Amino acid sequence: MTETHSNKSFIGMIIIAVLMFIISIGAVGYSLLYPTADTLYKEGKIFGLPYKSDQETVAVKITYFDPDYMATVTRSNTKLYFIQFSRPKTIMNTNPFGYASIEIKDGDPLLDKLKSAPDLSQNPMIVAATIRKSGAKGAIQDYHYKFSNLVDRDEDIKPYAETLYYVSVDEYDKSRLVGYPIALMTILIGLYFLYGAFSLRKKEEKAYNELYDSYPELNHSMDTVLGNATYVDQALGIILYKNHLIIPKGELRVYDLRKAKQMYHRILNHKSYGITTGSFSQLIILTNDKTYRKKKTSFPINNVGKETDDLLQPFFYTVSQEFPDILLGVTNKKQRPF
């Protein structure tokens, strides 16, 4: 037996952590580089063009804003406001202005800016928004009907009103800011795997050091462990070396059995639709020495099927001979000593 570390697990967790950090950087970049109102306007993506599509991101050049809201959208805690907007100059033979509704969330600083603007007709304000079509998924379902009824009262506004589409600053902000929660989540996941990787390495180093400190004759090498072991079961992945139980499966785990009070085998069955699809075995060790380990420690061992428990009996017999003070098995199945 040679000293090995769980390099695959360690490297795997490091790779996952790095990938999460890369995703987080990309998510932040997505939000930071999201098109602004000025960028959209310069690119000609302006609300008022004859061809529109639902959820399109556009710039809206507002030339009039009614500070009194028309309606409340309860599902999103937003309000609809009446606006006059300037159409792109590329459109010929039409009124240069149009009328529509803009959806803004309560508390949005944009509201104060629009309400306090001295004269939007002379100094229009360009804002970024998302076009929404009446009745589309996630949009206001009866917007067309209600806004049409409103503008029908004014013959000067009616011919130039956008009754089928409205613009939403709230949805634009949601799309623009979505990168930040994604970045936060992926950073936390990355930190979790990074911590797990170095925690795994630290636990293994601690296990090896416990063996080397307890048995100086090993001379910081595991080469002689199998040859001098009291008990070895390669099939189950169990080694008993003098006073220590050694479980090499996955990360190296060790336990000084002089500290143990009780030991038993636990089988965990994984079921799907009532059918057992897999079984996992653990050696459970209990101790009263809280300075050494917590009360209950579990060690995963290889499960080789129904005969796993039978194959463990020689090991339990060896433990009973070497450590007669250890209680083997569960004394009361209805009330396990956890």
XYZ file of C-alpha atoms in Angstrom:
338
model
C 0.000 0.000 0.000
C 1.440 3.343 -1.005
C 0.515 6.820 0.146
C -1.978 8.152 -2.360
C -4.242 11.153 -2.317
C -7.651 11.621 -3.869
C -6.169 13.610 -6.718
C -9.082 12.903 -9.058
C -11.586 14.218 -6.541
C -9.330 17.133 -5.618
C -8.671 18.152 -9.219
C -12.318 17.570 -10.153
C -13.526 19.934 -7.451
C -10.900 22.526 -8.406
C -12.027 22.351 -12.051
C -15.679 22.776 -11.052
C -14.751 25.752 -8.860
C -12.810 27.394 -11.699
C -15.703 26.809 -14.115
C -18.115 28.405 -11.640
C -15.845 31.444 -11.304
C -15.612 31.747 -15.100
C -19.408 31.585 -15.368
C -19.726 34.249 -12.674
C -17.362 36.551 -14.583
C -19.379 35.963 -17.742
C -22.627 36.686 -15.898
C -21.303 39.961 -14.499
C -19.995 40.877 -17.938
C -23.414 40.160 -19.412
C -25.034 42.673 -17.070
C -22.292 45.283 -17.400
C -22.298 45.094 -21.201
C -26.075 44.958 -21.548
C -27.175 47.540 -24.162
C -27.937 50.957 -22.709
C -30.491 53.472 -23.930
C -27.855 55.522 -25.763
C -26.344 52.434 -27.398
C -29.735 51.223 -28.584
C -30.618 54.656 -29.942
C -27.354 54.958 -31.884
C -27.907 51.479 -33.345
C -31.350 52.496 -34.541
C -33.207 50.143 -32.214
C -35.885 52.664 -31.405
C -39.476 52.193 -30.329
C -41.867 53.466 -32.980
C -40.611 51.594 -36.019
C -43.386 49.936 -38.052
C -42.067 46.436 -37.319
C -41.976 45.400 -33.681
C -41.491 42.114 -31.876
C -42.391 41.043 -28.380
C -39.514 41.187 -25.861
C -37.347 43.287 -28.167
C -35.004 45.678 -26.359
C -35.329 49.236 -27.629
C -34.689 52.875 -26.817
C -37.721 55.073 -26.162
C -37.395 58.812 -26.783
C -39.937 60.301 -24.374
C -41.255 63.785 -25.219
C -44.118 63.811 -22.710
C -44.749 61.922 -19.466
C -47.968 61.959 -17.467
C -46.984 61.708 -13.769
C -50.373 60.225 -12.858
C -50.353 56.503 -13.537
C -53.096 54.929 -15.632
C -53.183 51.479 -14.066
C -51.487 49.183 -11.568
C -50.046 45.816 -12.605
C -50.462 43.851 -9.381
C -48.474 40.763 -10.418
C -45.271 42.784 -10.757
C -45.914 45.740 -8.421
C -45.567 48.114 -11.360
C -47.625 50.927 -12.847
C -48.475 52.014 -16.373
C -47.883 55.639 -17.357
C -49.014 57.466 -20.465
C -46.205 58.803 -22.668
C -45.674 60.609 -25.906
C -42.609 59.392 -27.772
C -40.661 60.588 -30.776
C -40.630 58.260 -33.751
C -37.404 57.658 -35.721
C -36.754 60.254 -38.388
C -36.475 57.524 -41.016
C -40.237 57.098 -41.059
C -41.857 59.313 -43.678
C -45.436 60.483 -44.176
C -46.455 59.974 -40.571
C -46.800 61.948 -37.396
C -43.352 62.342 -35.786
C -44.873 61.502 -32.420
C -46.649 58.449 -31.063
C -48.466 57.551 -27.863
C -48.080 54.481 -25.693
C -47.793 53.179 -22.144
C -44.590 52.616 -20.227
C -44.369 50.138 -17.326
C -42.200 51.263 -14.408
C -41.741 49.663 -11.003
C -42.600 51.598 -7.855
C -39.485 53.159 -6.384
C -37.542 53.184 -9.659
C -35.327 56.333 -9.720
C -36.404 56.818 -13.326
C -39.834 57.870 -12.077
C -38.413 60.846 -10.193
C -36.311 61.843 -13.196
C -39.297 61.783 -15.533
C -41.550 63.616 -13.110
C -38.973 66.325 -12.405
C -37.913 66.831 -16.025
C -38.630 70.530 -16.811
C -39.673 70.240 -20.465
C -39.465 66.875 -22.198
C -40.761 68.337 -25.446
C -37.609 70.437 -25.716
C -35.278 68.039 -23.896
C -36.519 64.490 -24.559
C -35.340 61.698 -22.301
C -34.137 58.471 -23.892
C -34.757 55.358 -21.786
C -34.189 51.669 -22.448
C -37.138 49.309 -22.273
C -38.495 45.978 -23.458
C -41.359 45.869 -25.939
C -44.296 43.752 -24.755
C -47.210 42.651 -26.883
C -50.688 42.567 -25.412
C -51.712 38.993 -24.623
C -48.200 37.525 -24.970
C -46.871 35.202 -22.299
C -45.887 37.251 -19.255
C -47.359 40.439 -20.711
C -50.569 42.225 -19.730
C -53.287 40.089 -21.262
C -56.013 42.720 -21.808
C -53.770 45.704 -22.487
C -54.964 46.186 -26.089
C -58.625 46.354 -25.055
C -58.115 48.732 -22.130
C -55.656 51.116 -23.787
C -57.784 51.254 -26.948
C -60.789 52.289 -24.877
C -58.690 55.017 -23.279
C -57.304 56.596 -26.461
C -60.594 56.268 -28.341
C -61.786 59.277 -26.352
C -59.270 61.581 -28.063
C -59.388 61.830 -31.852
C -56.027 63.629 -31.932
C -54.246 60.788 -30.128
C -56.133 57.753 -31.415
C -54.552 57.540 -34.927
C -51.003 57.600 -33.526
C -51.412 55.433 -30.438
C -49.660 52.090 -30.050
C -52.552 50.013 -28.725
C -51.105 46.548 -29.284
C -47.644 47.127 -27.808
C -46.327 48.837 -24.685
C -42.808 49.247 -23.317
C -41.593 47.943 -19.958
C -38.657 49.426 -18.081
C -39.254 46.838 -15.353
C -38.676 43.879 -17.685
C -35.644 45.572 -19.215
C -34.127 45.960 -15.744
C -34.858 42.326 -14.903
C -33.089 41.161 -18.059
C -30.176 43.539 -17.537
C -29.635 42.640 -13.895
C -30.120 38.881 -14.215
C -26.363 38.384 -14.432
C -25.721 39.520 -10.858
C -27.748 36.855 -8.989
C -26.333 34.231 -11.354
C -22.833 35.494 -10.589
C -23.492 35.411 -6.850
C -24.879 31.882 -7.027
C -21.987 30.539 -9.132
C -19.416 32.254 -6.902
C -20.941 30.573 -3.847
C -20.945 27.208 -5.636
C -17.344 27.766 -6.693
C -16.291 28.644 -3.157
C -18.098 25.549 -1.881
C -16.167 23.248 -4.220
C -12.912 25.109 -3.585
C -13.397 24.694 0.148
C -14.342 21.043 -0.379
C -11.185 20.368 -2.390
C -8.791 21.778 0.196
C -10.850 20.333 3.050
C -10.492 16.896 1.435
C -6.748 17.340 1.104
C -6.488 18.551 4.708
C -8.466 15.551 6.014
C -6.211 13.146 4.139
C -3.072 14.813 5.429
C -4.486 14.602 8.950
C -5.231 10.886 8.508
C -1.722 10.109 7.255
C -0.153 12.171 10.024
C -2.202 10.311 12.632
C -0.808 7.011 11.365
C 2.763 8.274 11.088
C 2.655 9.831 14.556
C 1.206 6.649 16.063
C 3.630 4.299 14.297
C 7.105 5.802 13.823
C 8.264 2.501 12.315
C 6.301 3.359 9.175
C 8.902 6.058 8.535
C 6.322 8.203 6.708
C 5.612 5.444 4.218
C 2.577 3.195 3.753
C 4.545 0.498 1.919
C 4.679 -1.909 4.873
C 1.100 -1.471 6.102
C -0.494 -4.332 4.154
C 2.325 -6.756 4.951
C 2.133 -6.087 8.684
C -1.623 -5.554 8.982
C -3.655 -7.516 11.519
C -6.513 -7.902 9.048
C -6.988 -7.054 5.361
C -10.092 -7.413 3.203
C -9.448 -5.991 -0.243
C -12.974 -6.804 -1.455
C -14.632 -4.712 1.245
C -11.838 -2.155 1.456
C -10.945 -2.705 5.131
C -7.519 -2.739 6.773
C -6.800 -3.213 10.461
C -3.277 -2.102 11.270
C -2.459 -2.572 14.948
C -4.802 -0.152 16.759
C -6.105 1.636 13.685
C -8.888 0.885 11.273
C -7.910 2.112 7.804
C -10.476 2.678 5.055
C -8.726 3.583 1.784
C -11.928 3.942 -0.269
C -12.116 7.438 -1.764
C -10.232 9.622 0.678
C -8.108 7.835 3.279
C -9.921 7.492 6.608
C -8.464 6.153 9.849
C -9.802 5.480 13.335
C -8.013 4.522 16.541
C -10.168 1.639 17.775
C -8.924 2.106 21.328
C -11.235 5.114 21.374
C -14.240 3.188 20.042
C -17.191 2.175 22.189
C -19.395 0.463 19.608
C -19.246 -0.631 15.966
C -21.862 -1.950 13.551
C -22.641 -2.362 9.877
C -25.307 -0.223 8.229
C -26.772 -0.864 4.785
C -28.381 2.030 2.925
C -30.735 1.013 0.138
C -31.528 3.394 -2.687
C -35.014 2.807 -4.055
C -36.825 4.038 -7.129
C -40.566 3.416 -7.445
C -40.343 0.949 -4.570
C -37.582 -1.093 -6.212
C -34.094 -1.244 -4.697
C -31.685 0.042 -7.332
C -28.532 0.144 -5.246
C -27.092 -0.563 -1.815
C -24.342 1.190 0.100
C -22.512 -0.066 3.166
C -21.056 1.856 6.079
C -19.183 0.929 9.207
C -20.552 3.031 12.053
C -18.268 3.679 15.022
C -19.397 5.351 18.234
C -17.155 6.849 20.889
C -17.442 8.661 24.191
C -14.146 10.467 23.639
C -15.314 13.778 22.186
C -11.721 15.051 22.136
C -10.913 12.459 19.467
C -13.965 12.371 17.238
C -17.623 13.258 17.259
C -19.947 10.708 18.845
C -20.738 8.872 15.604
C -18.425 8.410 12.627
C -19.374 6.619 9.415
C -16.919 4.914 7.073
C -18.021 3.884 3.562
C -16.954 0.384 2.581
C -17.520 -1.630 -0.571
C -20.932 -3.251 -0.813
C -20.642 -6.563 -2.666
C -24.282 -7.557 -2.416
C -26.316 -9.541 0.081
C -23.245 -11.347 1.338
C -21.563 -8.123 2.490
C -22.674 -8.612 6.088
C -21.479 -12.226 6.063
C -18.102 -11.176 4.692
C -17.770 -8.691 7.548
C -18.030 -11.372 10.229
C -14.326 -12.356 10.156
C -13.445 -8.691 10.563
C -15.841 -8.311 13.486
C -14.374 -11.458 15.044
C -10.855 -10.012 14.744
C -12.030 -6.758 16.329
C -13.641 -8.700 19.186
C -10.346 -10.448 19.868
C -8.139 -7.372 19.575
C -10.544 -4.909 21.218
C -12.856 -6.841 23.540
C -14.307 -3.658 25.045
C -15.954 -2.640 21.758
C -19.644 -3.511 21.531
C -20.304 -5.036 18.110
C -23.689 -4.739 16.424
C -26.834 -2.824 17.303
C -28.274 -3.754 20.681
C -31.776 -2.440 19.950
C -32.866 -2.087 16.326
C -35.897 0.005 17.295
C -33.755 2.483 19.178
C -30.357 2.762 17.596
C -27.663 4.337 19.741
C -27.006 7.328 17.418
